[in-house]
PDB file of C-alpha atoms and ligand atoms in Angstrom:
ATOM      1  CA  MET A  91       0.000   0.000   0.000  1.00 72.00           C
ATOM      2  CA  THR A  92       1.246   3.477  -0.835  1.00 81.00           C
ATOM      3  CA  GLU A  93       1.128   5.765   2.191  1.00 93.00           C
ATOM      4  CA  PHE A  94       0.110   9.385   1.827  1.00 98.00           C
ATOM      5  CA  ILE A  95       0.987  12.083   4.322  1.00 98.00           C
ATOM      6  CA  HIS A  96      -2.458  13.081   5.517  1.00 98.00           C
ATOM      7  CA  ARG A  97      -4.673  14.598   8.179  1.00 98.00           C
ATOM      8  CA  PHE A  98      -7.667  12.844   9.621  1.00 98.00           C
ATOM      9  CA  GLU A  99     -10.280  14.511  11.766  1.00 98.00           C
ATOM     10  CA  PRO A 100     -12.950  12.239  13.225  1.00 98.00           C
ATOM     11  CA  ALA A 101     -16.631  13.028  12.830  1.00 98.00           C
ATOM     12  CA  THR A 102     -18.382  15.077  15.482  1.00 97.00           C
ATOM     13  CA  ASN A 103     -21.770  14.324  13.934  1.00 95.00           C
ATOM     14  CA  ALA A 104     -22.350  10.683  13.043  1.00 91.00           C
ATOM     15  CA  GLY A 105     -25.020  11.673  10.484  1.00 90.00           C
ATOM     16  CA  SER A 106     -22.638  13.699   8.304  1.00 94.00           C
ATOM     17  CA  PRO A 107     -20.884  11.820   5.475  1.00 96.00           C
ATOM     18  CA  PRO A 108     -17.065  11.494   5.618  1.00 98.00           C
ATOM     19  CA  MET A 109     -15.258  13.809   3.240  1.00 98.00           C
ATOM     20  CA  LEU A 110     -12.110  13.154   1.206  1.00 98.00           C
ATOM     21  CA  LEU A 111     -10.375  16.498   0.700  1.00 99.00           C
ATOM     22  CA  LEU A 112      -8.118  16.824  -2.349  1.00 99.00           C
ATOM     23  CA  HIS A 113      -6.098  20.028  -2.661  1.00 98.00           C
ATOM     24  CA  GLY A 114      -4.935  21.936  -5.746  1.00 98.00           C
ATOM     25  CA  THR A 115      -1.382  22.288  -7.091  1.00 98.00           C
ATOM     26  CA  GLY A 116       0.955  23.634  -4.412  1.00 98.00           C
ATOM     27  CA  GLY A 117      -1.483  22.869  -1.601  1.00 98.00           C
ATOM     28  CA  ASP A 118      -1.189  20.285   1.123  1.00 98.00           C
ATOM     29  CA  GLU A 119      -3.195  18.230   3.596  1.00 98.00           C
ATOM     30  CA  ASN A 120      -4.068  21.307   5.665  1.00 98.00           C
ATOM     31  CA  ASP A 121      -5.477  23.413   2.838  1.00 97.00           C
ATOM     32  CA  LEU A 122      -9.052  22.241   2.555  1.00 98.00           C
ATOM     33  CA  LEU A 123      -9.825  21.376   6.182  1.00 98.00           C
ATOM     34  CA  GLY A 124     -11.556  24.741   6.666  1.00 98.00           C
ATOM     35  CA  LEU A 125     -13.530  24.330   3.441  1.00 98.00           C
ATOM     36  CA  GLY A 126     -14.542  20.789   4.433  1.00 98.00           C
ATOM     37  CA  LYS A 127     -15.863  22.076   7.761  1.00 98.00           C
ATOM     38  CA  MET A 128     -17.814  24.861   6.064  1.00 97.00           C
ATOM     39  CA  ILE A 129     -19.339  22.525   3.487  1.00 97.00           C
ATOM     40  CA  SER A 130     -20.209  19.696   5.859  1.00 97.00           C
ATOM     41  CA  PRO A 131     -19.936  20.571   9.562  1.00 96.00           C
ATOM     42  CA  GLY A 132     -19.389  17.514  11.752  1.00 97.00           C
ATOM     43  CA  SER A 133     -18.096  15.237   8.967  1.00 98.00           C
ATOM     44  CA  ALA A 134     -14.997  13.089   9.373  1.00 98.00           C
ATOM     45  CA  LEU A 135     -12.282  14.651   7.197  1.00 98.00           C
ATOM     46  CA  LEU A 136      -9.607  12.647   5.396  1.00 98.00           C
ATOM     47  CA  SER A 137      -7.110  14.903   3.692  1.00 98.00           C
ATOM     48  CA  PRO A 138      -4.074  13.437   1.884  1.00 98.00           C
ATOM     49  CA  ARG A 139      -1.160  15.375   0.399  1.00 98.00           C
ATOM     50  CA  GLY A 140      -0.456  14.715  -3.295  1.00 98.00           C
ATOM     51  CA  ARG A 141       2.709  12.608  -3.734  1.00 98.00           C
ATOM     52  CA  VAL A 142       3.991  14.254  -6.926  1.00 98.00           C
ATOM     53  CA  LEU A 143       6.207  17.319  -6.696  1.00 98.00           C
ATOM     54  CA  GLU A 144       6.281  19.938  -9.461  1.00 97.00           C
ATOM     55  CA  HIS A 145       9.063  22.397  -8.635  1.00 96.00           C
ATOM     56  CA  GLY A 146       8.427  21.599  -4.980  1.00 97.00           C
ATOM     57  CA  MET A 147       4.646  21.962  -5.255  1.00 98.00           C
ATOM     58  CA  PRO A 148       2.590  18.915  -4.260  1.00 98.00           C
ATOM     59  CA  ARG A 149       0.142  17.531  -6.847  1.00 98.00           C
ATOM     60  CA  PHE A 150      -1.799  14.315  -7.288  1.00 98.00           C
ATOM     61  CA  PHE A 151      -0.321  13.389 -10.706  1.00 98.00           C
ATOM     62  CA  ARG A 152       2.298  14.548 -13.183  1.00 98.00           C
ATOM     63  CA  ARG A 153       1.527  16.958 -15.995  1.00 97.00           C
ATOM     64  CA  LEU A 154       3.523  17.792 -19.105  1.00 96.00           C
ATOM     65  CA  ALA A 155       2.196  21.375 -19.281  1.00 93.00           C
ATOM     66  CA  GLU A 156      -0.772  23.251 -17.847  1.00 88.00           C
ATOM     67  CA  GLY A 157      -3.839  21.225 -18.790  1.00 88.00           C
ATOM     68  CA  VAL A 158      -1.721  18.539 -20.535  1.00 94.00           C
ATOM     69  CA  PHE A 159      -1.543  15.465 -18.343  1.00 97.00           C
ATOM     70  CA  ASP A 160       0.784  12.469 -18.153  1.00 98.00           C
ATOM     71  CA  GLU A 161      -2.142  10.079 -18.449  1.00 98.00           C
ATOM     72  CA  ALA A 162      -0.230   6.933 -17.514  1.00 98.00           C
ATOM     73  CA  ASP A 163       0.659   8.738 -14.294  1.00 98.00           C
ATOM     74  CA  VAL A 164      -2.969   9.887 -13.821  1.00 98.00           C
ATOM     75  CA  ARG A 165      -4.099   6.259 -13.975  1.00 98.00           C
ATOM     76  CA  ARG A 166      -1.370   4.967 -11.672  1.00 98.00           C
ATOM     77  CA  ARG A 167      -1.812   7.721  -9.086  1.00 98.00           C
ATOM     78  CA  ALA A 168      -5.602   7.457  -9.075  1.00 98.00           C
ATOM     79  CA  LEU A 169      -5.334   3.767  -8.233  1.00 97.00           C
ATOM     80  CA  GLU A 170      -2.767   4.514  -5.506  1.00 98.00           C
ATOM     81  CA  LEU A 171      -5.127   7.082  -4.015  1.00 98.00           C
ATOM     82  CA  GLY A 172      -7.969   4.574  -4.189  1.00 98.00           C
ATOM     83  CA  GLU A 173      -5.899   2.062  -2.209  1.00 98.00           C
ATOM     84  CA  PHE A 174      -5.034   4.689   0.348  1.00 98.00           C
ATOM     85  CA  VAL A 175      -8.711   5.572   0.823  1.00 98.00           C
ATOM     86  CA  ALA A 176      -9.698   1.901   1.179  1.00 97.00           C
ATOM     87  CA  ASP A 177      -6.969   1.421   3.787  1.00 97.00           C
ATOM     88  CA  ALA A 178      -7.866   4.636   5.638  1.00 98.00           C
ATOM     89  CA  ARG A 179     -11.519   3.564   5.772  1.00 98.00           C
ATOM     90  CA  GLN A 180     -10.486   0.448   7.668  1.00 97.00           C
ATOM     91  CA  ARG A 181      -7.989   2.262   9.870  1.00 97.00           C
ATOM     92  CA  TYR A 182     -10.408   5.019  10.871  1.00 98.00           C
ATOM     93  CA  GLY A 183     -13.666   3.090  10.555  1.00 97.00           C
ATOM     94  CA  ILE A 184     -15.372   5.417   8.091  1.00 97.00           C
ATOM     95  CA  ALA A 185     -17.861   4.845   5.256  1.00 97.00           C
ATOM     96  CA  ALA A 186     -17.019   5.570   1.624  1.00 97.00           C
ATOM     97  CA  PRO A 187     -16.346   9.320   1.530  1.00 98.00           C
ATOM     98  CA  VAL A 188     -17.675  12.125  -0.618  1.00 98.00           C
ATOM     99  CA  ALA A 189     -14.688  13.749  -2.336  1.00 98.00           C
ATOM    100  CA  VAL A 190     -14.212  17.502  -2.319  1.00 98.00           C
ATOM    101  CA  GLY A 191     -11.532  18.253  -4.885  1.00 98.00           C
ATOM    102  CA  PHE A 192     -10.236  21.597  -6.070  1.00 98.00           C
ATOM    103  CA  SER A 193      -8.385  22.004  -9.385  1.00 98.00           C
ATOM    104  CA  ASN A 194      -5.725  19.261  -9.522  1.00 98.00           C
ATOM    105  CA  GLY A 195      -7.527  17.578  -6.616  1.00 98.00           C
ATOM    106  CA  ALA A 196     -10.804  17.696  -8.558  1.00 98.00           C
ATOM    107  CA  ASN A 197      -9.047  16.166 -11.557  1.00 98.00           C
ATOM    108  CA  ILE A 198      -7.701  13.198  -9.591  1.00 98.00           C
ATOM    109  CA  ALA A 199     -11.151  12.773  -8.019  1.00 98.00           C
ATOM    110  CA  ALA A 200     -12.663  12.666 -11.529  1.00 98.00           C
ATOM    111  CA  ALA A 201     -10.051  10.083 -12.580  1.00 98.00           C
ATOM    112  CA  LEU A 202     -10.803   7.980  -9.519  1.00 98.00           C
ATOM    113  CA  LEU A 203     -14.549   8.126 -10.242  1.00 98.00           C
ATOM    114  CA  LEU A 204     -13.908   6.866 -13.764  1.00 98.00           C
ATOM    115  CA  LEU A 205     -11.358   4.184 -12.863  1.00 98.00           C
ATOM    116  CA  LYS A 206     -12.533   2.969  -9.427  1.00 97.00           C
ATOM    117  CA  PRO A 207     -16.095   4.165  -8.923  1.00 96.00           C
ATOM    118  CA  ASP A 208     -16.640   2.305  -5.656  1.00 96.00           C
ATOM    119  CA  VAL A 209     -14.034   4.284  -3.725  1.00 97.00           C
ATOM    120  CA  MET A 210     -16.237   7.351  -3.266  1.00 97.00           C
ATOM    121  CA  ALA A 211     -19.890   7.785  -2.379  1.00 97.00           C
ATOM    122  CA  GLY A 212     -20.066  10.995  -4.399  1.00 98.00           C
ATOM    123  CA  ALA A 213     -17.996  14.033  -5.291  1.00 98.00           C
ATOM    124  CA  ILE A 214     -17.872  17.792  -5.333  1.00 98.00           C
ATOM    125  CA  LEU A 215     -15.585  18.726  -8.212  1.00 98.00           C
ATOM    126  CA  LEU A 216     -14.432  22.344  -8.086  1.00 98.00           C
ATOM    127  CA  ARG A 217     -12.909  23.574 -11.410  1.00 98.00           C
ATOM    128  CA  ALA A 218     -12.407  20.030 -12.699  1.00 98.00           C
ATOM    129  CA  MET A 219     -11.464  19.004 -16.210  1.00 98.00           C
ATOM    130  CA  LEU A 220     -11.550  15.709 -18.076  1.00 97.00           C
ATOM    131  CA  PRO A 221      -8.454  13.893 -16.745  1.00 98.00           C
ATOM    132  CA  LEU A 222      -8.199  11.211 -19.473  1.00 98.00           C
ATOM    133  CA  SER A 223      -8.463  11.526 -23.254  1.00 96.00           C
ATOM    134  CA  ASP A 224      -9.678   7.945 -23.630  1.00 95.00           C
ATOM    135  CA  PRO A 225     -11.713   7.479 -20.470  1.00 94.00           C
ATOM    136  CA  PRO A 226     -13.447   4.255 -19.529  1.00 93.00           C
ATOM    137  CA  LYS A 227     -17.236   4.367 -19.140  1.00 88.00           C
ATOM    138  CA  PRO A 228     -17.819   2.999 -15.677  1.00 95.00           C
ATOM    139  CA  GLU A 229     -21.166   2.192 -14.108  1.00 97.00           C
ATOM    140  CA  LEU A 230     -21.776   5.077 -11.726  1.00 97.00           C
ATOM    141  CA  GLY A 231     -25.237   3.906 -10.672  1.00 95.00           C
ATOM    142  CA  GLY A 232     -26.763   7.223  -9.588  1.00 96.00           C
ATOM    143  CA  LYS A 233     -23.666   8.451  -7.703  1.00 97.00           C
ATOM    144  CA  PRO A 234     -24.251  12.122  -6.806  1.00 98.00           C
ATOM    145  CA  ILE A 235     -21.739  14.554  -8.305  1.00 98.00           C
ATOM    146  CA  LEU A 236     -21.676  18.331  -8.096  1.00 98.00           C
ATOM    147  CA  LEU A 237     -19.442  19.985 -10.714  1.00 98.00           C
ATOM    148  CA  LEU A 238     -18.819  23.699 -10.247  1.00 98.00           C
ATOM    149  CA  SER A 239     -16.994  25.454 -13.083  1.00 98.00           C
ATOM    150  CA  GLY A 240     -15.859  29.065 -13.530  1.00 98.00           C
ATOM    151  CA  GLN A 241     -17.192  30.970 -16.548  1.00 97.00           C
ATOM    152  CA  THR A 242     -13.901  32.847 -16.979  1.00 97.00           C
ATOM    153  CA  ASP A 243     -11.591  30.029 -15.847  1.00 98.00           C
ATOM    154  CA  PRO A 244      -8.358  30.488 -17.861  1.00 96.00           C
ATOM    155  CA  ILE A 245      -7.256  26.879 -17.142  1.00 96.00           C
ATOM    156  CA  VAL A 246     -10.432  24.882 -17.818  1.00 97.00           C
ATOM    157  CA  PRO A 247     -12.198  25.575 -21.156  1.00 96.00           C
ATOM    158  CA  ALA A 248     -16.010  25.452 -20.932  1.00 97.00           C
ATOM    159  CA  THR A 249     -16.142  22.681 -23.553  1.00 97.00           C
ATOM    160  CA  ASN A 250     -13.861  20.526 -21.399  1.00 97.00           C
ATOM    161  CA  SER A 251     -15.917  20.714 -18.203  1.00 98.00           C
ATOM    162  CA  ALA A 252     -19.094  20.168 -20.253  1.00 98.00           C
ATOM    163  CA  LYS A 253     -17.515  17.002 -21.690  1.00 97.00           C
ATOM    164  CA  LEU A 254     -16.674  15.776 -18.189  1.00 98.00           C
ATOM    165  CA  ALA A 255     -20.251  16.423 -17.033  1.00 98.00           C
ATOM    166  CA  ALA A 256     -21.635  14.564 -20.068  1.00 98.00           C
ATOM    167  CA  LEU A 257     -19.325  11.596 -19.563  1.00 97.00           C
ATOM    168  CA  LEU A 258     -20.241  11.274 -15.888  1.00 98.00           C
ATOM    169  CA  SER A 259     -23.963  11.553 -16.708  1.00 98.00           C
ATOM    170  CA  GLU A 260     -23.715   8.992 -19.520  1.00 97.00           C
ATOM    171  CA  SER A 261     -22.016   6.683 -17.026  1.00 97.00           C
ATOM    172  CA  GLY A 262     -25.089   6.869 -14.819  1.00 97.00           C
ATOM    173  CA  ALA A 263     -24.035   9.463 -12.236  1.00 98.00           C
ATOM    174  CA  SER A 264     -26.550  11.986 -10.963  1.00 98.00           C
ATOM    175  CA  VAL A 265     -24.674  15.109 -12.062  1.00 98.00           C
ATOM    176  CA  GLU A 266     -25.433  18.705 -11.226  1.00 98.00           C
ATOM    177  CA  HIS A 267     -23.209  21.040 -13.270  1.00 98.00           C
ATOM    178  CA  LYS A 268     -23.223  24.746 -12.584  1.00 98.00           C
ATOM    179  CA  VAL A 269     -21.103  27.396 -14.271  1.00 98.00           C
ATOM    180  CA  LEU A 270     -20.453  30.253 -11.851  1.00 98.00           C
ATOM    181  CA  SER A 271     -19.438  33.782 -12.679  1.00 97.00           C
ATOM    182  CA  ALA A 272     -15.928  33.105 -11.387  1.00 97.00           C
ATOM    183  CA  GLY A 273     -12.453  32.215 -12.640  1.00 98.00           C
ATOM    184  CA  HIS A 274     -10.309  29.300 -11.477  1.00 98.00           C
ATOM    185  CA  GLN A 275     -10.317  30.451  -7.860  1.00 97.00           C
ATOM    186  CA  LEU A 276     -13.102  29.499  -5.502  1.00 97.00           C
ATOM    187  CA  SER A 277     -15.792  31.979  -4.553  1.00 97.00           C
ATOM    188  CA  GLN A 278     -18.358  32.229  -1.783  1.00 97.00           C
ATOM    189  CA  ALA A 279     -20.908  30.815  -4.238  1.00 98.00           C
ATOM    190  CA  ASP A 280     -18.915  27.562  -4.407  1.00 98.00           C
ATOM    191  CA  VAL A 281     -19.132  27.139  -0.649  1.00 98.00           C
ATOM    192  CA  THR A 282     -22.843  27.930  -0.488  1.00 98.00           C
ATOM    193  CA  LEU A 283     -23.773  25.656  -3.396  1.00 98.00           C
ATOM    194  CA  ALA A 284     -21.602  22.817  -2.088  1.00 98.00           C
ATOM    195  CA  ARG A 285     -23.080  23.106   1.405  1.00 97.00           C
ATOM    196  CA  ASN A 286     -26.657  23.096   0.104  1.00 97.00           C
ATOM    197  CA  TRP A 287     -25.902  20.190  -2.216  1.00 98.00           C
ATOM    198  CA  ILE A 288     -24.303  18.026   0.489  1.00 96.00           C
ATOM    199  CA  GLY A 289     -27.351  18.698   2.665  1.00 87.00           C
ATOM    200  CA  THR A 290     -29.676  17.196   0.057  1.00 85.00           C
ATOM    201  CA  VAL A 291     -27.356  14.250  -0.629  1.00 82.00           C
ATOM    202  CA  ALA A 292     -26.988  13.450   3.088  1.00 66.00           C
ATOM    203  CA  THR A 293     -30.776  13.615   3.509  1.00 62.00           C
ATOM    204  CA  GLU A 294     -31.372  11.286   0.547  1.00 63.00           C
ATOM    205  CA  ALA A 295     -28.803   8.787   1.904  1.00 59.00           C
ATOM    206  CA  ALA A 296     -30.347   8.800   5.414  1.00 54.00           C
TER     207      ALA A 296
HETATM  208  C1  MLT F 255      -4.046  20.202 -13.319  1.00 74.68           C
HETATM  209  O1  MLT F 255      -2.861  20.212 -13.601  1.00 74.68           O
HETATM  210  O2  MLT F 255      -4.592  19.292 -12.692  1.00 74.68           O
HETATM  211  C2  MLT F 255      -4.844  21.365 -13.783  1.00 74.68           C
HETATM  212  O3  MLT F 255      -4.153  22.061 -14.768  1.00 74.68           O
HETATM  213  C3  MLT F 255      -5.221  22.263 -12.655  1.00 74.68           C
HETATM  214  C4  MLT F 255      -4.019  22.782 -11.935  1.00 74.68           C
HETATM  215  O4  MLT F 255      -3.529  22.107 -11.049  1.00 74.68           O
HETATM  216  O5  MLT F 255      -3.552  23.873 -12.253  1.00 74.68           O
END
């Protein structure tokens, strides 16, 4: 098993789903803890640090240029992350988590959904793009996914996030895709929409 440096915070509310927090390029395991608490107060938080370094900045997979991915590495690293999550679930006694990924973290979450759909119960993908040019079509069986894109995002073209949303929907996920008046950075609207969305998902699962 590949170990990831990570933070784990146990749940303070047993009814809230565990969250898997996946940071953006140059972030680390501490970055999204605050966001996780805002989106889903009381949830257990599992927050790994990406194992790839790009000029010293942690990421979850290698890229050749901005938006151009080393896809063999995407596949390998997604599976490694999947193993880590399975192991952490046993270690900490948590259910399958809902991923909250930002940017590079959203891209690895998307890859994991496509390659190993059972690892996560659902996902909030913030500024995600299609991580694989020849993606598999998994059976996502109604898995809830919230995709929040930025209208003026200079990194993720609108056509790309639309393709990701279509692929996830065609694979059977229950996808909500919203394009916010924002760029690549997160806005207050992301937090509000994510919090409202997780509320409805948690209620449906209860
Ligand atoms: C990526 O490399 O995953 C995307 O370009 C987003 C980023 O990390 O800048």
